Short mmCIF file of C-alpha atoms in Angstrom, two decimals:
data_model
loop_
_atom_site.label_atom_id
_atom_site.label_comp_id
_atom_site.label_asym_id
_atom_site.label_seq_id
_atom_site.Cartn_x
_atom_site.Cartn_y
_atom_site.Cartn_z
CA UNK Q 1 0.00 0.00 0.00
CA UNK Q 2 1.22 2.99 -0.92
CA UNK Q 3 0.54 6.20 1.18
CA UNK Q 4 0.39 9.62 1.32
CA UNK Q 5 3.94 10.51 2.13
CA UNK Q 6 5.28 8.16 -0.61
CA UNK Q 7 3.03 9.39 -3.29
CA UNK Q 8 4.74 12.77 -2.48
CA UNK Q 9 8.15 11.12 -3.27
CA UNK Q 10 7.41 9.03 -5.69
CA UNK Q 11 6.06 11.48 -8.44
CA UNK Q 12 7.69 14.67 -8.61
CA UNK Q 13 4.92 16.27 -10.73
CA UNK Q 14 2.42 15.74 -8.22
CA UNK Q 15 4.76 16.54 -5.75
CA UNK Q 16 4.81 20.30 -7.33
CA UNK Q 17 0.88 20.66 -7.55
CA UNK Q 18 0.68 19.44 -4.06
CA UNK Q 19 3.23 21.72 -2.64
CA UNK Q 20 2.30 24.85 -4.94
CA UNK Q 21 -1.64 23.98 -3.27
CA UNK Q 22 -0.52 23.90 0.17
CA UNK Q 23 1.54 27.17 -0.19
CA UNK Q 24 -1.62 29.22 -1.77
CA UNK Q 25 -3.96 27.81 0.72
CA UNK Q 26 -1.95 28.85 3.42
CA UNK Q 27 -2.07 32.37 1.52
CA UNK Q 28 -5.75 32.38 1.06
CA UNK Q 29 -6.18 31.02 4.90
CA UNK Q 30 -4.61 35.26 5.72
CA UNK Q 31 -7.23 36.87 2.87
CA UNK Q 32 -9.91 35.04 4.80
CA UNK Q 33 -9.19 36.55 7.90
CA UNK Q 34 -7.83 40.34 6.45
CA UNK Q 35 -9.65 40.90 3.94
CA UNK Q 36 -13.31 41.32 5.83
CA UNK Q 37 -11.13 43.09 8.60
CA UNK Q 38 -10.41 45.58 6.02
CA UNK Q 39 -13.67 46.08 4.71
CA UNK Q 40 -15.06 46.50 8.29
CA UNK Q 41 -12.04 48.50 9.89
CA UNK Q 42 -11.03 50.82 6.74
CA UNK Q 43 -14.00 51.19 4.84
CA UNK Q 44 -16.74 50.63 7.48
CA UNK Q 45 -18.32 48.25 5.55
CA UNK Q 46 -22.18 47.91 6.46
CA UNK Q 47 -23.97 44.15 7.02
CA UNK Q 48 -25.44 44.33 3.58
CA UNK Q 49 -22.14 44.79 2.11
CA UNK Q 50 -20.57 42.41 3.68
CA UNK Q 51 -23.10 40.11 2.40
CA UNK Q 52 -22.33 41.14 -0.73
CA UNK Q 53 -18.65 40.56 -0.67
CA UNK Q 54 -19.01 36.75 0.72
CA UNK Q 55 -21.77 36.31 -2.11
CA UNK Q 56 -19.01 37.61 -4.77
CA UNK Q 57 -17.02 34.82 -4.19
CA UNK Q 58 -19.64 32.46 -5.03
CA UNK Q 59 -21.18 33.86 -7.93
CA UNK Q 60 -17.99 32.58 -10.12
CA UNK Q 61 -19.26 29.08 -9.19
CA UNK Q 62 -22.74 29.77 -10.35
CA UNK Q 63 -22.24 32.13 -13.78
CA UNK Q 64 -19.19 30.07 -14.97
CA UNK Q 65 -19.40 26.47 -13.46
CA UNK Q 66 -20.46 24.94 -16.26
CA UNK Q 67 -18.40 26.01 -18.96
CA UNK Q 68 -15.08 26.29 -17.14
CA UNK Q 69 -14.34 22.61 -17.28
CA UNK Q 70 -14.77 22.68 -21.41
CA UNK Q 71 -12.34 26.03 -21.28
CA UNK Q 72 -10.02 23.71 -18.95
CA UNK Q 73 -10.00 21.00 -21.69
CA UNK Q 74 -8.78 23.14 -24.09
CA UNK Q 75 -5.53 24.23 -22.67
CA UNK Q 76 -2.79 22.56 -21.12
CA UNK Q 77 -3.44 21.85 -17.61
CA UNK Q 78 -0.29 23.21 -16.36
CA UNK Q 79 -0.96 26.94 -18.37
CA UNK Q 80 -4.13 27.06 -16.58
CA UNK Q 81 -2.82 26.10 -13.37
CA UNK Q 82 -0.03 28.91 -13.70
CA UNK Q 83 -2.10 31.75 -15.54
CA UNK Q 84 -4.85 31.02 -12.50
CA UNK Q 85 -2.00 31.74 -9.62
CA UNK Q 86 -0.51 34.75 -11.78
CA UNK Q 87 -3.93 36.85 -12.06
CA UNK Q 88 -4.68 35.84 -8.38
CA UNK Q 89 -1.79 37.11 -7.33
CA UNK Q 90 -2.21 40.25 -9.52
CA UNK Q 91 -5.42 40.83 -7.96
CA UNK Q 92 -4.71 40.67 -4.43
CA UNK Q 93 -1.83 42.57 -4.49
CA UNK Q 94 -3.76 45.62 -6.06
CA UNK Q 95 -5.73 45.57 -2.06
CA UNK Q 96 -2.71 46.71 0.45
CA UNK Q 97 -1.61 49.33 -2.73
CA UNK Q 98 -4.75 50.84 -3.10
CA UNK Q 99 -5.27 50.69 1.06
CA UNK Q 100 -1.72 52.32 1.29
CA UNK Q 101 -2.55 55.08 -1.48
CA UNK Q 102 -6.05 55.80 -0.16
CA UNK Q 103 -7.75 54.88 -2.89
CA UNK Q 104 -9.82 51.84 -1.86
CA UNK Q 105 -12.99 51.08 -2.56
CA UNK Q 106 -15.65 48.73 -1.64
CA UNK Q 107 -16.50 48.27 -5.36
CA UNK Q 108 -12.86 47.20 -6.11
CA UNK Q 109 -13.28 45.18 -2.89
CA UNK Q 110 -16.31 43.27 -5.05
CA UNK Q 111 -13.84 43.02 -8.05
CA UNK Q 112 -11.19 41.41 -5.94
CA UNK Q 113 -13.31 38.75 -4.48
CA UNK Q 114 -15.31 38.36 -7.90
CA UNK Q 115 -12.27 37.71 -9.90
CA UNK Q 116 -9.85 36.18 -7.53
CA UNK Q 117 -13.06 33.22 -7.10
CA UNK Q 118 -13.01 32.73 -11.15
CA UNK Q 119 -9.70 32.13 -10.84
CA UNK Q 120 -9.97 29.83 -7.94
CA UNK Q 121 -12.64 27.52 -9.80
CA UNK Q 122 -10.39 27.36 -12.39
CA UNK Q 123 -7.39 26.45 -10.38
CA UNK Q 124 -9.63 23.73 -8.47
CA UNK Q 125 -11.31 22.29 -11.00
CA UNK Q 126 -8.01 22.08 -13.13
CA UNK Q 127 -6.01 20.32 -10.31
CA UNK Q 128 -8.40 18.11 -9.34
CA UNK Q 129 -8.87 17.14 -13.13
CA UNK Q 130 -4.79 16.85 -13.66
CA UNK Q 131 -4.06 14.89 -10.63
CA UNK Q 132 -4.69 11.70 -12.75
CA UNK Q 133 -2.30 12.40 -15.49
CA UNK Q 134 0.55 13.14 -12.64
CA UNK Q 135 -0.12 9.89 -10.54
CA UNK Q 136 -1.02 6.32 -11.63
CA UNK Q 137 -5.08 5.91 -10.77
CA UNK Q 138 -4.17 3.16 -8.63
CA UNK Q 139 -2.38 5.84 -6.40
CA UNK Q 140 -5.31 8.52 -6.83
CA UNK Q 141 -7.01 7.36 -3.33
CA UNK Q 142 -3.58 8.43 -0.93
CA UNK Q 143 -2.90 11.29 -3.83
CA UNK Q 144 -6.11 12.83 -2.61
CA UNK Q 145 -5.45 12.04 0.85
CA UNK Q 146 -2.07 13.96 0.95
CA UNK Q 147 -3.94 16.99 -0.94
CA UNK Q 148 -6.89 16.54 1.75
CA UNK Q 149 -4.46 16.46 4.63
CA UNK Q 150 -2.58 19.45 3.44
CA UNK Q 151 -6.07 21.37 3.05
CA UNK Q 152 -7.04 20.43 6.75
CA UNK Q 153 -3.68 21.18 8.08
CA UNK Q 154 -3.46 24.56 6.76
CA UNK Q 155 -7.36 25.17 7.46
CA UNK Q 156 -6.16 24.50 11.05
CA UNK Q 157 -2.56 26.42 11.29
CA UNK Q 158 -3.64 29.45 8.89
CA UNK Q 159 -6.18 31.15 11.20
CA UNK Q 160 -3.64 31.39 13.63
CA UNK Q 161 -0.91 32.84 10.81
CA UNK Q 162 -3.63 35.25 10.01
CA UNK Q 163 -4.00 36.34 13.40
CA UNK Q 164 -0.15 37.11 13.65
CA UNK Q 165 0.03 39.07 10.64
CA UNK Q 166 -2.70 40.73 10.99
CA UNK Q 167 -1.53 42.18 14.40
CA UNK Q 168 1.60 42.80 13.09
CA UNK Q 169 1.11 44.41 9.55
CA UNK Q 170 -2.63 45.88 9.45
CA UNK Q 171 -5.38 43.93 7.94
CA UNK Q 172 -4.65 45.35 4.11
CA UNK Q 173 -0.85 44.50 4.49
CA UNK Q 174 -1.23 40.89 5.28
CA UNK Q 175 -3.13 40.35 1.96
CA UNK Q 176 0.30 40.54 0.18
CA UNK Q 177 1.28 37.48 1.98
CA UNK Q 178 -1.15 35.83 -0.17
CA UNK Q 179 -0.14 37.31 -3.21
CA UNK Q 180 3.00 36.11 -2.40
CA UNK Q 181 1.94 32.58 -2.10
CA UNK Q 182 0.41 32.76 -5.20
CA UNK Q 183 3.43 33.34 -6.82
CA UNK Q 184 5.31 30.87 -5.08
CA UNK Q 185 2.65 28.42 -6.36
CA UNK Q 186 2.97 29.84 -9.67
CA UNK Q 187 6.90 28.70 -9.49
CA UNK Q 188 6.33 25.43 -8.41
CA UNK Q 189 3.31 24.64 -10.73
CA UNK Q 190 5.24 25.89 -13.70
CA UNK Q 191 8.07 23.50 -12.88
CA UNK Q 192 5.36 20.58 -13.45
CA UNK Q 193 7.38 18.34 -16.75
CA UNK Q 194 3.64 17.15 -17.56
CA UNK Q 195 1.90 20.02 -19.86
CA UNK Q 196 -1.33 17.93 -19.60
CA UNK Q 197 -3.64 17.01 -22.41
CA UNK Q 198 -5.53 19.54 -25.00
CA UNK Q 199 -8.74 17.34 -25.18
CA UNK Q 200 -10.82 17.77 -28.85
CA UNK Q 201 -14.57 18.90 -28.42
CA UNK Q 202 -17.16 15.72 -27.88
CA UNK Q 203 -17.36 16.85 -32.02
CA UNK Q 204 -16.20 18.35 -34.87
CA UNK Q 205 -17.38 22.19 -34.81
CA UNK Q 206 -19.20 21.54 -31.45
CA UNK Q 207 -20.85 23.94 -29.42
CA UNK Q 208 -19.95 25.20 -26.16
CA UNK Q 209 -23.39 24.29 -24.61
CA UNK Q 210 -23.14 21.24 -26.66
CA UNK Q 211 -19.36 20.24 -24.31
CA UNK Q 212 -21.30 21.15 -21.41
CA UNK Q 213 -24.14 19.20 -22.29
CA UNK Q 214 -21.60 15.94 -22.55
CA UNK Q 215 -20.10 16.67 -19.27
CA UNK Q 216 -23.68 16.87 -17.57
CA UNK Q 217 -24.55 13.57 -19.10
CA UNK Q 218 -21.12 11.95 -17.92
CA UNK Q 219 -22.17 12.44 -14.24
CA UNK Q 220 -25.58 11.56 -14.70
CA UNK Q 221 -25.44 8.96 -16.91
CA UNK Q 222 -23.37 7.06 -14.92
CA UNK Q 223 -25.62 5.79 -11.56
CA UNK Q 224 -22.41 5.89 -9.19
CA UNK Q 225 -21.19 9.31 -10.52
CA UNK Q 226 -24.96 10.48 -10.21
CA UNK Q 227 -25.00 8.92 -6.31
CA UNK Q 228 -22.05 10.73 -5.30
CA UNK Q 229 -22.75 14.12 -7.01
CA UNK Q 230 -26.33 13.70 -5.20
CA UNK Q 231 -25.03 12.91 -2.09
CA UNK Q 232 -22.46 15.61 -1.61
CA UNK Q 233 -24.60 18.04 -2.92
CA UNK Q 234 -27.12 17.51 -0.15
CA UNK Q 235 -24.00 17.08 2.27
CA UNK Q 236 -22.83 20.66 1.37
CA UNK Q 237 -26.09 22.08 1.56
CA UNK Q 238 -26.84 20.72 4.75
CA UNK Q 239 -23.15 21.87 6.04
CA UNK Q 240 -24.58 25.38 5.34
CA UNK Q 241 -27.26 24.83 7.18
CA UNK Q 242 -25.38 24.14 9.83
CA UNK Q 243 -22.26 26.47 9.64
CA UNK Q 244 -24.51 29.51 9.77
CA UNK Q 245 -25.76 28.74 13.37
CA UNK Q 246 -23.24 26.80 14.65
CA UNK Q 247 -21.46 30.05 16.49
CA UNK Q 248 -24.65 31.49 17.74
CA UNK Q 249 -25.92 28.43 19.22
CA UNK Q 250 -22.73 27.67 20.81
CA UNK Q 251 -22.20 31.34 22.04
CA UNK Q 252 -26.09 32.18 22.50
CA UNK Q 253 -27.66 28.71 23.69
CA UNK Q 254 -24.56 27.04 25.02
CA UNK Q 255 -22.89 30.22 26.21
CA UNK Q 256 -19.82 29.60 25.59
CA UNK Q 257 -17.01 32.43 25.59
CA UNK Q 258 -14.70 33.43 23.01
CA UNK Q 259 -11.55 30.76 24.31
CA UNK Q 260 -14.24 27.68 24.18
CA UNK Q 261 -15.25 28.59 21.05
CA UNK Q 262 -11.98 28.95 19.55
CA UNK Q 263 -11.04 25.51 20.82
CA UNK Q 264 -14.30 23.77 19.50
CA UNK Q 265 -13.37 25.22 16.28
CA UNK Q 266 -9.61 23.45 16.81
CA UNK Q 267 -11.33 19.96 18.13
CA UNK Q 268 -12.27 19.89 14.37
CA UNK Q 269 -9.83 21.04 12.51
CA UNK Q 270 -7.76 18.57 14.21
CA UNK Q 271 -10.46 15.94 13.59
CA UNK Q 272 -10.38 16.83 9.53
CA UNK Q 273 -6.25 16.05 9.76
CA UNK Q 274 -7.23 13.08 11.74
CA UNK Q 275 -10.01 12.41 8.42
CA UNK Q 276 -7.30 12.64 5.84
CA UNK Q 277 -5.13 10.62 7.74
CA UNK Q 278 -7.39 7.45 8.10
CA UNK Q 279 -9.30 8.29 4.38
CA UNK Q 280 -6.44 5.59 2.96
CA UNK Q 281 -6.44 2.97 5.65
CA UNK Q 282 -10.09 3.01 6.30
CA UNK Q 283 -11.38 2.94 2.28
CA UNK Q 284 -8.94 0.27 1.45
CA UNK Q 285 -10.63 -2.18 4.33
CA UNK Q 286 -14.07 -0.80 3.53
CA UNK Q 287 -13.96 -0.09 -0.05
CA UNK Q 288 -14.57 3.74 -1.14
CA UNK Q 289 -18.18 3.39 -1.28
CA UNK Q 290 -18.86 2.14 2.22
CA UNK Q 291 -16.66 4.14 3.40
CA UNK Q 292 -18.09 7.10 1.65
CA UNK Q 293 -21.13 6.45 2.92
CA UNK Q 294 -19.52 6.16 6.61
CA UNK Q 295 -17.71 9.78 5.81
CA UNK Q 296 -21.03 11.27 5.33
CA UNK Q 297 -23.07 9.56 8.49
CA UNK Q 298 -20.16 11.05 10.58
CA UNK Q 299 -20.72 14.50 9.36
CA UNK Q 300 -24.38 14.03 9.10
CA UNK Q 301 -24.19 12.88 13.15
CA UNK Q 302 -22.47 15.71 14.38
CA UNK Q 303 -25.29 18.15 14.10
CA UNK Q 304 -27.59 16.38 15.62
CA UNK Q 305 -25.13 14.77 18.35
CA UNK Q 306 -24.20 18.43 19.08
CA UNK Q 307 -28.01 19.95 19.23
CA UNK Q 308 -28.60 17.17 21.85
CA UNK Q 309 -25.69 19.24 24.23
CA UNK Q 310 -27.72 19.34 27.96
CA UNK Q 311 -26.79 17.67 31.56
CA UNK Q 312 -24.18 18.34 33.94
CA UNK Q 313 -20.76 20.35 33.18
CA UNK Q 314 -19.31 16.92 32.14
CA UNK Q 315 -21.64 16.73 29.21
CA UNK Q 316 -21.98 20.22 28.30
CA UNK Q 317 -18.16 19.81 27.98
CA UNK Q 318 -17.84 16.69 26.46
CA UNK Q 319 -20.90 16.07 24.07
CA UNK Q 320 -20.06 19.55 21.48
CA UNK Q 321 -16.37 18.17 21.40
CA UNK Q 322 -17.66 14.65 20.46
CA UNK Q 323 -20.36 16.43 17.90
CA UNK Q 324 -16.87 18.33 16.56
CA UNK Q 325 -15.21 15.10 16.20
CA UNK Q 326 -17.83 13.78 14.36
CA UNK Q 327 -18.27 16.82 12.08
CA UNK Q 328 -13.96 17.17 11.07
CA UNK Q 329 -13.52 13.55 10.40
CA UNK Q 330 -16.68 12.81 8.24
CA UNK Q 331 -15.78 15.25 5.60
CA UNK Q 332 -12.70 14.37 5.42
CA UNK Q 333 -13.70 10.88 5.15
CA UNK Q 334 -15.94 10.90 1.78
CA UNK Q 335 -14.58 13.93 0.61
CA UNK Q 336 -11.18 11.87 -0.29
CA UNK Q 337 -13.43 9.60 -1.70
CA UNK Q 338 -15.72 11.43 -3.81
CA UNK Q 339 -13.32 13.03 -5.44
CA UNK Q 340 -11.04 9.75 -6.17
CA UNK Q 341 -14.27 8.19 -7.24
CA UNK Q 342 -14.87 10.75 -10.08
CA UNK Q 343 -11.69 10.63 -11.14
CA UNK Q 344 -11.67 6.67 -11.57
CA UNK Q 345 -15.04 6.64 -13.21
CA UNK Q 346 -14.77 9.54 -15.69
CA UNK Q 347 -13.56 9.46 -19.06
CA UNK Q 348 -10.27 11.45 -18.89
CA UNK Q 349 -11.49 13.70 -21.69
CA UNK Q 350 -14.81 14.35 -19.61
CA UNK Q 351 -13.01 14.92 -16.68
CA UNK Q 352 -12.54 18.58 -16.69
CA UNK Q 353 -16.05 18.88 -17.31
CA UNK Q 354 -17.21 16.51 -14.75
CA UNK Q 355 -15.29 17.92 -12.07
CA UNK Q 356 -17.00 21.67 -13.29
CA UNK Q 357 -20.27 20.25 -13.26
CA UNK Q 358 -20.06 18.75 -9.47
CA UNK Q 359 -18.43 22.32 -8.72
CA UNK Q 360 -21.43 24.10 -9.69
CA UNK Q 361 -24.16 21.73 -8.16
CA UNK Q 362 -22.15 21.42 -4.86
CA UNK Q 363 -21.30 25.17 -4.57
CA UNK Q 364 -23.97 26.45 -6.28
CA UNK Q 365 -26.47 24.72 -3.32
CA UNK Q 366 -24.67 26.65 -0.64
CA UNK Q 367 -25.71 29.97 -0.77
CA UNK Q 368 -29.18 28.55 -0.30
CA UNK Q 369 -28.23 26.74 2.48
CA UNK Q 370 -27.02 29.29 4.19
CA UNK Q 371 -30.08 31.68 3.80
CA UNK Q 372 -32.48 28.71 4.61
CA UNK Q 373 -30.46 28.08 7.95
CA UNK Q 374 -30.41 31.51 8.64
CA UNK Q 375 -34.20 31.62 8.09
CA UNK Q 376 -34.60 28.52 10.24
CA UNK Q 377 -32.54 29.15 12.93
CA UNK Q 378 -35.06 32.30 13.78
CA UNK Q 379 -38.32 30.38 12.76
CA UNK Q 380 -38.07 27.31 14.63
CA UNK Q 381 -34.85 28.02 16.70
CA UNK Q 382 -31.29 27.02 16.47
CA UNK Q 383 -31.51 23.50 17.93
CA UNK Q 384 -33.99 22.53 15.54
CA UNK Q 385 -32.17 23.78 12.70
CA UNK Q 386 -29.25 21.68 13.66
CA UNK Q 387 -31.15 18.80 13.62
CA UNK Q 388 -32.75 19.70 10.40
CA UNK Q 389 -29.10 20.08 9.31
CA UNK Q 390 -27.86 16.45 9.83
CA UNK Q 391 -31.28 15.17 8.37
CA UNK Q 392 -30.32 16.53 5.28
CA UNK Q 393 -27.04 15.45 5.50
CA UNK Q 394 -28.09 11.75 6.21
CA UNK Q 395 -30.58 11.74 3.92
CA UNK Q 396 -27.55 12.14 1.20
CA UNK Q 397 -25.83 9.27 3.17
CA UNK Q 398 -28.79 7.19 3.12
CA UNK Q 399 -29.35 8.10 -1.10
CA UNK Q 400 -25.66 6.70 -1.59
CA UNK Q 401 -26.26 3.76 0.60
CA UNK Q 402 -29.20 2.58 -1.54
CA UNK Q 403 -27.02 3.18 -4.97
CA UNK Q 404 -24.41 0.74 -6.73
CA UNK Q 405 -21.88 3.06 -5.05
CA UNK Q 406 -22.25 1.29 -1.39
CA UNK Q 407 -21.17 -2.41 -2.92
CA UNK Q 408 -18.42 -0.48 -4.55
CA UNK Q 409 -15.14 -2.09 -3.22
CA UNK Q 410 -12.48 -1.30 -5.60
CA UNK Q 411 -11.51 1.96 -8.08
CA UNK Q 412 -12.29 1.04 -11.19
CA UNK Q 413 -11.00 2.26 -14.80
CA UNK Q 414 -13.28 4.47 -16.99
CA UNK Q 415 -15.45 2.84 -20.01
CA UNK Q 416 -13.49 5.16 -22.68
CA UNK Q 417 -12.93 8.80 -23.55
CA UNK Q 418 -15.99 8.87 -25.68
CA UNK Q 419 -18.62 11.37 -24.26
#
């Protein structure tokens, strides 16, 4: 069995997407954190607009979704990969010099976010659609494992680097740290030997709508592909849900204070490292199906586990970190294997556009599940909401259970490149 680690060693290429990844999501981890600190500290920016700006970053997902993966397949991989990181990096370094110059804006604020998420669905779906052609597919499962561990490491550490920068440089200035990883990923992607493929349109003279029409019918023409797009779609809708009350019920109904909360938040980061660290072990005893399945019961548990919080100090302690267990190791858990799933099932010419598709039905979901949770959480309370929550997150376990993906117990080649 090879794992994680030796994946890394073994192939150099993939060894330069997965370190040029890590060192732009530790980047992005500081824009998280500085960027709405600069809209609120320098430019006062009012609720509304700060709903606006989070919404901007989605709206890339929703307006170009479906045609980015046929754009992917008709460039190299690695020219994607590196234009992606260059205009990112272009982009957020134009924040700290306008902030600096006093010239920022909340409308170039909108711009930022609006244009640095195109080129972050493009970077995504392009590395997630590569990966194959840099590793064997027999060595996709601990290939995704390494790139899941790295994104639940630095999802853990980067808050904290935020923090420090932050303090240290002002809120604006920290967002060159990111540009900086951006270019640093641009160095290390560009030194990738494989160009990638330029994959031909499903026809001579093709459409565009008619490419996006074959990637569609790739995922749900194929009942496992169709499971596991239905299933995480419902899993990331009820994660919004969730994510939207989770502070306020733990501050509000739990009352706890700012340190408690702050070390819930660790309990499952640590538990998604912990995730990516079993994903290998656990899917080759189980088979990537089951333990799919058992990825998205986990997460689906923890709402429900944690909405159950009452009793003595003990329990008011130790249920809400059990209910964060549950909810960093699920994801972790099935999203390793969703994504190594698609990749062994798909068509390597449909890839691209398989892997765009799932982006916009899993992404595209979330905005809605965030204003239904919000809507919930004041109609029928926050409790009740995150029970509501892991329904709809087990009801996408219990969709994949009942599919051919659940006696799944192997990765399996794709039928042919034909769409």
């Amino acid at each position: 069995m090879v794992h994680a680690p030796r994946v890394l060693g073994r192939y150099p290429d993939f060894r330069r997407l997965f370190a040029g990844n890590t060192v732009s999501l530790l980047g992005s981890s500081v824009t998280r954190v500085a960027l709405p600190l600069t809209a609120v500290g320098l430019l006062d920016a009012s609720p509304v607009q700060m709903g606006l700006l989070g919404a901007a970053a989605l709206v890339p997902h929703l307006v170009l979704g479906l045609p980015a993966g046929v754009w992917i397949g008709r460039l190299p991989y690695r020219r994607v990969l590196v234009l992606a990181d260059a205009a990112q990096a272009v982009l957020l370094a134009a924040v700290p010099v306008l902030a600096l110059t006093g010239l920022l804006a909340m409308w170039q604020l909108y711009v930022v976010v609006l244009l640095a998420g195109a080129g972050n669905l493009f970077e995504t779906v392009t590395a997630q659609s590569f990966t194959p052609h840099l590793v064997p597919r027999e060595r996709l499962l601990p290939a995704n494992s390494a790139l899941m561990l790295s994104n639940a490491t630095v999802d853990t550490s980067g808050s904290a680097l935020a923090g420090l920068l932050v303090t240290a440089l002002g809120a604006p200035v920290a967002i060159v740290a990111d540009a900086v990883s951006f270019v640093v990923a641009l160095a290390c992607k560009a030194r990738i030997r494989t160009p990638g493929p330029v994959l031909a349109p499903v026809a001579p003279r093709a459409s565009l709508r008619a490419d996006v029409v074959a990637g569609i019918r790739a995922m749900v023409g194929d009942p496992v592909l169709r499971a596991v797009t239905l299933a995480a779609t419902l899993g990331a809708f009820g994660g919004q849900l969730q994510a939207v009350v989770l502070l306020l019920y733990l501050v509000r109904t739990l009352r706890f204070g700012t340190t408690a909360v702050g070390l819930l938040v660790a309990v499952a980061g640590l538990a998604g490292i912990l995730g990516a660290l079993l994903a290998t072990p656990v899917t080759r005893r189980l088979g990537p199906g089951r333990a799919f399945v058992a990825g998205m019961v986990l997460a689906g548990v923890g709402g429900p586990v944690l909405a159950a919080t009452a009793g003595p100090p003990a329990l008011l302690v130790a249920v809400p970190v059990l209910a964060q267990l549950l909810r960093g190791t699920g994801p972790a858990l099935y999203g390793v294997n969703q994504q190594t799933v698609r990749q062994t099932l798909t068509p390597p010419g449909l890839l691209s556009r398989v892997n765009a598709t799932w982006r916009f039905l899993v992404y595209g979901t979330q905005p809605l599940g965030a204003l239904l949770g919000g809507v919930l959480g004041a109609a029928v309370g926050l409790r009740a909401t995150l029970v509501v929550s892991g329904a709809v997150m087990l009801l996408g376990a219990g969709l994949a259970a009942a599919s051919p993906l659940r006696r799944r117990t192997a990765t399996e080649a794709p039928r042919s490149d034909a769409a």
